[in-house]
PDB file of C-alpha atoms in Angstrom:
ATOM      1  CA  MET V   1      16.089   6.982 -18.473  1.00 57.00           C
ATOM      2  CA  THR V   2      13.415   4.336 -18.296  1.00 64.00           C
ATOM      3  CA  THR V   3      10.289   6.349 -19.054  1.00 82.00           C
ATOM      4  CA  SER V   4       9.296   8.957 -21.551  1.00 88.00           C
ATOM      5  CA  GLU V   5       7.706  12.212 -20.479  1.00 95.00           C
ATOM      6  CA  PRO V   6       5.746  14.808 -22.417  1.00 98.00           C
ATOM      7  CA  ILE V   7       7.745  16.894 -24.869  1.00 97.00           C
ATOM      8  CA  ARG V   8       6.460  20.219 -26.138  1.00 97.00           C
ATOM      9  CA  THR V   9       7.611  21.680 -29.455  1.00 97.00           C
ATOM     10  CA  GLU V  10       6.384  24.783 -31.298  1.00 96.00           C
ATOM     11  CA  ARG V  11       3.179  23.169 -32.621  1.00 97.00           C
ATOM     12  CA  LEU V  12       3.100  19.715 -31.091  1.00 98.00           C
ATOM     13  CA  THR V  13       2.996  17.819 -27.860  1.00 98.00           C
ATOM     14  CA  LEU V  14       4.660  14.422 -27.753  1.00 98.00           C
ATOM     15  CA  LEU V  15       2.701  12.377 -25.249  1.00 98.00           C
ATOM     16  CA  PRO V  16       4.052   9.197 -23.671  1.00 98.00           C
ATOM     17  CA  LEU V  17       2.339   6.277 -25.360  1.00 98.00           C
ATOM     18  CA  ALA V  18      -0.682   4.841 -23.518  1.00 98.00           C
ATOM     19  CA  VAL V  19      -2.876   1.889 -24.426  1.00 98.00           C
ATOM     20  CA  GLU V  20      -5.780   4.352 -24.530  1.00 98.00           C
ATOM     21  CA  HIS V  21      -4.270   5.929 -27.688  1.00 98.00           C
ATOM     22  CA  ALA V  22      -4.957   2.799 -29.754  1.00 98.00           C
ATOM     23  CA  ASP V  23      -8.394   3.698 -31.115  1.00 98.00           C
ATOM     24  CA  GLU V  24      -7.441   7.148 -32.308  1.00 98.00           C
ATOM     25  CA  MET V  25      -4.065   5.959 -33.625  1.00 98.00           C
ATOM     26  CA  ALA V  26      -5.793   3.204 -35.642  1.00 98.00           C
ATOM     27  CA  GLY V  27      -7.473   6.019 -37.574  1.00 98.00           C
ATOM     28  CA  VAL V  28      -4.197   7.915 -37.984  1.00 98.00           C
ATOM     29  CA  LEU V  29      -2.489   4.787 -39.316  1.00 98.00           C
ATOM     30  CA  ALA V  30      -5.417   3.588 -41.482  1.00 98.00           C
ATOM     31  CA  ASP V  31      -4.136   4.672 -44.917  1.00 97.00           C
ATOM     32  CA  PRO V  32      -2.552   1.727 -46.773  1.00 97.00           C
ATOM     33  CA  ALA V  33      -0.180   4.210 -48.463  1.00 95.00           C
ATOM     34  CA  LEU V  34       1.716   4.537 -45.137  1.00 95.00           C
ATOM     35  CA  TYR V  35       3.032   0.995 -45.641  1.00 95.00           C
ATOM     36  CA  ALA V  36       4.467   1.423 -49.143  1.00 93.00           C
ATOM     37  CA  PHE V  37       8.043   1.370 -47.787  1.00 92.00           C
ATOM     38  CA  THR V  38       7.618  -0.810 -44.695  1.00 89.00           C
ATOM     39  CA  GLY V  39       5.226  -3.474 -45.885  1.00 90.00           C
ATOM     40  CA  GLY V  40       2.230  -4.718 -43.982  1.00 93.00           C
ATOM     41  CA  GLY V  41      -0.966  -2.817 -43.663  1.00 96.00           C
ATOM     42  CA  PRO V  42      -3.070  -0.725 -41.328  1.00 97.00           C
ATOM     43  CA  PRO V  43      -3.442  -2.187 -37.814  1.00 97.00           C
ATOM     44  CA  THR V  44      -6.816  -2.716 -36.229  1.00 97.00           C
ATOM     45  CA  PRO V  45      -7.544  -0.979 -32.915  1.00 97.00           C
ATOM     46  CA  GLU V  46      -7.299  -4.409 -31.212  1.00 98.00           C
ATOM     47  CA  ALA V  47      -3.872  -5.082 -32.735  1.00 97.00           C
ATOM     48  CA  LEU V  48      -2.634  -1.640 -31.672  1.00 97.00           C
ATOM     49  CA  ARG V  49      -3.938  -2.140 -28.126  1.00 98.00           C
ATOM     50  CA  ALA V  50      -1.986  -5.413 -27.907  1.00 98.00           C
ATOM     51  CA  ARG V  51       1.139  -3.756 -29.336  1.00 97.00           C
ATOM     52  CA  TYR V  52       0.826  -0.798 -27.000  1.00 98.00           C
ATOM     53  CA  VAL V  53       0.463  -3.080 -23.961  1.00 98.00           C
ATOM     54  CA  ARG V  54       3.825  -4.647 -24.883  1.00 97.00           C
ATOM     55  CA  GLN V  55       5.481  -1.292 -25.627  1.00 96.00           C
ATOM     56  CA  VAL V  56       4.235   0.381 -22.451  1.00 96.00           C
ATOM     57  CA  ALA V  57       5.501  -2.596 -20.402  1.00 94.00           C
ATOM     58  CA  GLY V  58       9.051  -1.829 -21.655  1.00 94.00           C
ATOM     59  CA  ALA V  59      11.888  -3.732 -23.168  1.00 94.00           C
ATOM     60  CA  PRO V  60      12.561  -7.145 -21.667  1.00 92.00           C
ATOM     61  CA  GLU V  61      16.330  -6.756 -22.161  1.00 92.00           C
ATOM     62  CA  PRO V  62      18.257  -5.186 -19.279  1.00 91.00           C
ATOM     63  CA  GLY V  63      19.924  -1.903 -20.283  1.00 92.00           C
ATOM     64  CA  THR V  64      17.403  -1.239 -23.079  1.00 95.00           C
ATOM     65  CA  ASP V  65      14.647   1.382 -22.858  1.00 96.00           C
ATOM     66  CA  TRP V  66      11.680   1.590 -25.207  1.00 96.00           C
ATOM     67  CA  LEU V  67      10.536   5.169 -25.385  1.00 98.00           C
ATOM     68  CA  ASN V  68       7.366   5.817 -27.375  1.00 98.00           C
ATOM     69  CA  TRP V  69       5.360   8.991 -27.896  1.00 98.00           C
ATOM     70  CA  VAL V  70       2.229   9.824 -29.860  1.00 98.00           C
ATOM     71  CA  ILE V  71       2.267  13.177 -31.621  1.00 98.00           C
ATOM     72  CA  ARG V  72      -0.600  15.521 -30.723  1.00 98.00           C
ATOM     73  CA  ASP V  73      -1.217  18.539 -32.964  1.00 97.00           C
ATOM     74  CA  ARG V  74      -2.049  21.273 -30.476  1.00 97.00           C
ATOM     75  CA  THR V  75      -4.120  23.298 -32.966  1.00 95.00           C
ATOM     76  CA  SER V  76      -6.597  20.531 -33.768  1.00 96.00           C
ATOM     77  CA  GLY V  77      -6.098  18.470 -30.596  1.00 97.00           C
ATOM     78  CA  ARG V  78      -5.840  15.342 -32.744  1.00 98.00           C
ATOM     79  CA  LEU V  79      -3.144  12.689 -32.831  1.00 98.00           C
ATOM     80  CA  ALA V  80      -0.962  12.865 -35.961  1.00 98.00           C
ATOM     81  CA  GLY V  81       1.515   9.975 -35.619  1.00 98.00           C
ATOM     82  CA  TYR V  82       4.275   8.726 -33.359  1.00 98.00           C
ATOM     83  CA  VAL V  83       7.997   8.848 -32.675  1.00 98.00           C
ATOM     84  CA  GLN V  84       9.994   6.214 -30.835  1.00 98.00           C
ATOM     85  CA  ALA V  85      13.475   5.496 -29.572  1.00 98.00           C
ATOM     86  CA  THR V  86      15.078   2.267 -28.464  1.00 97.00           C
ATOM     87  CA  VAL V  87      17.899   3.347 -26.186  1.00 97.00           C
ATOM     88  CA  GLU V  88      20.800   0.950 -25.568  1.00 93.00           C
ATOM     89  CA  ALA V  89      22.999   1.467 -22.533  1.00 88.00           C
ATOM     90  CA  GLY V  90      21.738   5.028 -22.204  1.00 87.00           C
ATOM     91  CA  THR V  91      23.946   6.419 -24.978  1.00 93.00           C
ATOM     92  CA  SER V  92      22.712   5.163 -28.359  1.00 96.00           C
ATOM     93  CA  ALA V  93      19.171   5.246 -29.703  1.00 97.00           C
ATOM     94  CA  ASP V  94      17.501   3.677 -32.720  1.00 98.00           C
ATOM     95  CA  VAL V  95      14.867   6.237 -33.694  1.00 98.00           C
ATOM     96  CA  ALA V  96      11.798   6.108 -35.917  1.00 98.00           C
ATOM     97  CA  TRP V  97       8.832   8.284 -36.853  1.00 98.00           C
ATOM     98  CA  VAL V  98       5.517   7.801 -38.602  1.00 97.00           C
ATOM     99  CA  VAL V  99       3.064  10.567 -39.441  1.00 98.00           C
ATOM    100  CA  GLY V 100      -0.442   9.952 -40.729  1.00 98.00           C
ATOM    101  CA  THR V 101      -1.164  10.853 -44.328  1.00 96.00           C
ATOM    102  CA  ALA V 102      -3.414  13.782 -43.385  1.00 95.00           C
ATOM    103  CA  TRP V 103      -0.475  15.478 -41.577  1.00 95.00           C
ATOM    104  CA  GLN V 104       2.276  14.791 -44.069  1.00 96.00           C
ATOM    105  CA  GLY V 105       3.988  17.646 -45.925  1.00 95.00           C
ATOM    106  CA  ARG V 106       3.605  20.026 -42.970  1.00 96.00           C
ATOM    107  CA  GLY V 107       6.904  19.411 -41.176  1.00 97.00           C
ATOM    108  CA  VAL V 108       5.233  17.381 -38.406  1.00 98.00           C
ATOM    109  CA  ALA V 109       7.669  14.430 -38.639  1.00 98.00           C
ATOM    110  CA  ARG V 110      10.652  16.765 -38.646  1.00 97.00           C
ATOM    111  CA  GLU V 111       9.413  18.804 -35.688  1.00 97.00           C
ATOM    112  CA  ALA V 112       8.480  15.739 -33.649  1.00 98.00           C
ATOM    113  CA  ALA V 113      11.746  13.881 -34.424  1.00 98.00           C
ATOM    114  CA  LEU V 114      13.785  17.016 -33.497  1.00 96.00           C
ATOM    115  CA  GLY V 115      11.858  17.375 -30.256  1.00 97.00           C
ATOM    116  CA  MET V 116      12.602  13.753 -29.391  1.00 97.00           C
ATOM    117  CA  ALA V 117      16.280  14.121 -30.359  1.00 96.00           C
ATOM    118  CA  ARG V 118      16.637  17.183 -28.101  1.00 95.00           C
ATOM    119  CA  TRP V 119      15.023  15.296 -25.253  1.00 96.00           C
ATOM    120  CA  LEU V 120      17.298  12.296 -25.787  1.00 96.00           C
ATOM    121  CA  ALA V 121      20.447  14.472 -26.029  1.00 95.00           C
ATOM    122  CA  ALA V 122      19.562  16.222 -22.791  1.00 93.00           C
ATOM    123  CA  ARG V 123      19.490  12.794 -21.124  1.00 94.00           C
ATOM    124  CA  GLY V 124      22.923  11.646 -22.333  1.00 93.00           C
ATOM    125  CA  VAL V 125      22.118   9.903 -25.615  1.00 96.00           C
ATOM    126  CA  ARG V 126      25.092  10.590 -27.902  1.00 95.00           C
ATOM    127  CA  GLU V 127      24.304   8.565 -31.036  1.00 97.00           C
ATOM    128  CA  LEU V 128      21.152   8.308 -33.150  1.00 98.00           C
ATOM    129  CA  VAL V 129      20.525   5.559 -35.692  1.00 98.00           C
ATOM    130  CA  ALA V 130      17.644   5.274 -38.164  1.00 98.00           C
ATOM    131  CA  HIS V 131      16.742   2.618 -40.710  1.00 98.00           C
ATOM    132  CA  ILE V 132      15.229   4.156 -43.867  1.00 98.00           C
ATOM    133  CA  HIS V 133      14.015   2.571 -47.096  1.00 97.00           C
ATOM    134  CA  PRO V 134      16.197   3.848 -49.956  1.00 96.00           C
ATOM    135  CA  GLY V 135      13.153   5.267 -51.769  1.00 95.00           C
ATOM    136  CA  HIS V 136      11.637   7.034 -48.769  1.00 96.00           C
ATOM    137  CA  HIS V 137      12.882  10.552 -49.499  1.00 96.00           C
ATOM    138  CA  ALA V 138      10.658  12.255 -46.904  1.00 96.00           C
ATOM    139  CA  SER V 139      12.150  10.144 -44.087  1.00 97.00           C
ATOM    140  CA  ALA V 140      15.637  10.777 -45.449  1.00 98.00           C
ATOM    141  CA  ARG V 141      14.950  14.550 -45.137  1.00 97.00           C
ATOM    142  CA  VAL V 142      13.924  14.050 -41.500  1.00 97.00           C
ATOM    143  CA  ALA V 143      17.076  12.036 -40.847  1.00 97.00           C
ATOM    144  CA  ARG V 144      19.223  14.817 -42.372  1.00 97.00           C
ATOM    145  CA  ALA V 145      17.454  17.361 -40.139  1.00 95.00           C
ATOM    146  CA  LEU V 146      18.591  15.261 -37.172  1.00 96.00           C
ATOM    147  CA  GLY V 147      22.166  15.426 -38.449  1.00 95.00           C
ATOM    148  CA  LEU V 148      22.199  11.797 -39.551  1.00 97.00           C
ATOM    149  CA  VAL V 149      24.158  10.638 -42.576  1.00 97.00           C
ATOM    150  CA  ALA V 150      23.431   7.584 -44.745  1.00 97.00           C
ATOM    151  CA  SER V 151      26.100   4.999 -43.958  1.00 96.00           C
ATOM    152  CA  GLY V 152      25.882   3.131 -47.249  1.00 93.00           C
ATOM    153  CA  VAL V 153      25.188  -0.031 -45.230  1.00 96.00           C
ATOM    154  CA  THR V 154      21.813  -1.738 -45.451  1.00 96.00           C
ATOM    155  CA  ASP V 155      20.138  -3.842 -42.797  1.00 96.00           C
ATOM    156  CA  ASP V 156      18.488  -7.248 -43.321  1.00 94.00           C
ATOM    157  CA  ASP V 157      15.304  -5.526 -44.568  1.00 93.00           C
ATOM    158  CA  GLY V 158      17.159  -3.604 -47.249  1.00 94.00           C
ATOM    159  CA  GLU V 159      16.893  -0.290 -45.395  1.00 96.00           C
ATOM    160  CA  ILE V 160      19.798   2.086 -45.305  1.00 98.00           C
ATOM    161  CA  ILE V 161      21.309   2.681 -41.865  1.00 98.00           C
ATOM    162  CA  TRP V 162      21.656   6.361 -41.064  1.00 98.00           C
ATOM    163  CA  ARG V 163      23.894   7.472 -38.152  1.00 97.00           C
ATOM    164  CA  GLY V 164      24.870  10.608 -36.390  1.00 96.00           C
ATOM    165  CA  GLU V 165      25.990  12.054 -33.126  1.00 93.00           C
ATOM    166  CA  THR V 166      23.593  14.115 -31.071  1.00 88.00           C
ATOM    167  CA  VAL V 167      24.544  17.714 -30.456  1.00 75.00           C
ATOM    168  CA  ASP V 168      23.745  20.137 -27.705  1.00 69.00           C
ATOM    169  CA  PRO V 169      19.945  20.037 -27.363  1.00 63.00           C
ATOM    170  CA  GLY V 170      19.712  23.722 -28.137  1.00 66.00           C
ATOM    171  CA  ASP V 171      21.591  23.318 -31.424  1.00 63.00           C
ATOM    172  CA  TYR V 172      18.965  21.257 -33.262  1.00 54.00           C
TER     173      TYR V 172
END
């Protein structure tokens, strides 16, 4: 599993990340409110292009796969955010999701993360891990939808580590 491929859910298409997504994604990620829990601020299109070049090139560590998708809302045709997984040794994945402010509250993060989890499970990933700020209740709801449980352990950034085993892809 070294490359992502398109994933279709009920309302969304998860497209493998491409450098060409940077301009539109800069708009999706432009609201400073998105960074309340993570710090930092909105990236410029140039900064996203540079980041996407690195991400598309893949992880430099052997046995690690960087899988990144942008989320396309099929109704509007617009990008709405992204999901990503860093897969270690083919069996464990650190997962994350970000949805632009305009698409929040519509179940987009949940649907996209579940689509990614199904795809990963079908390819042998057995454990999912997420790092979530203790005050980010919306992300905690997405993690619970994936079957993850807060471990009570925090990482170096003060985020709670959530863990869970993947299930049969059809059971999500």
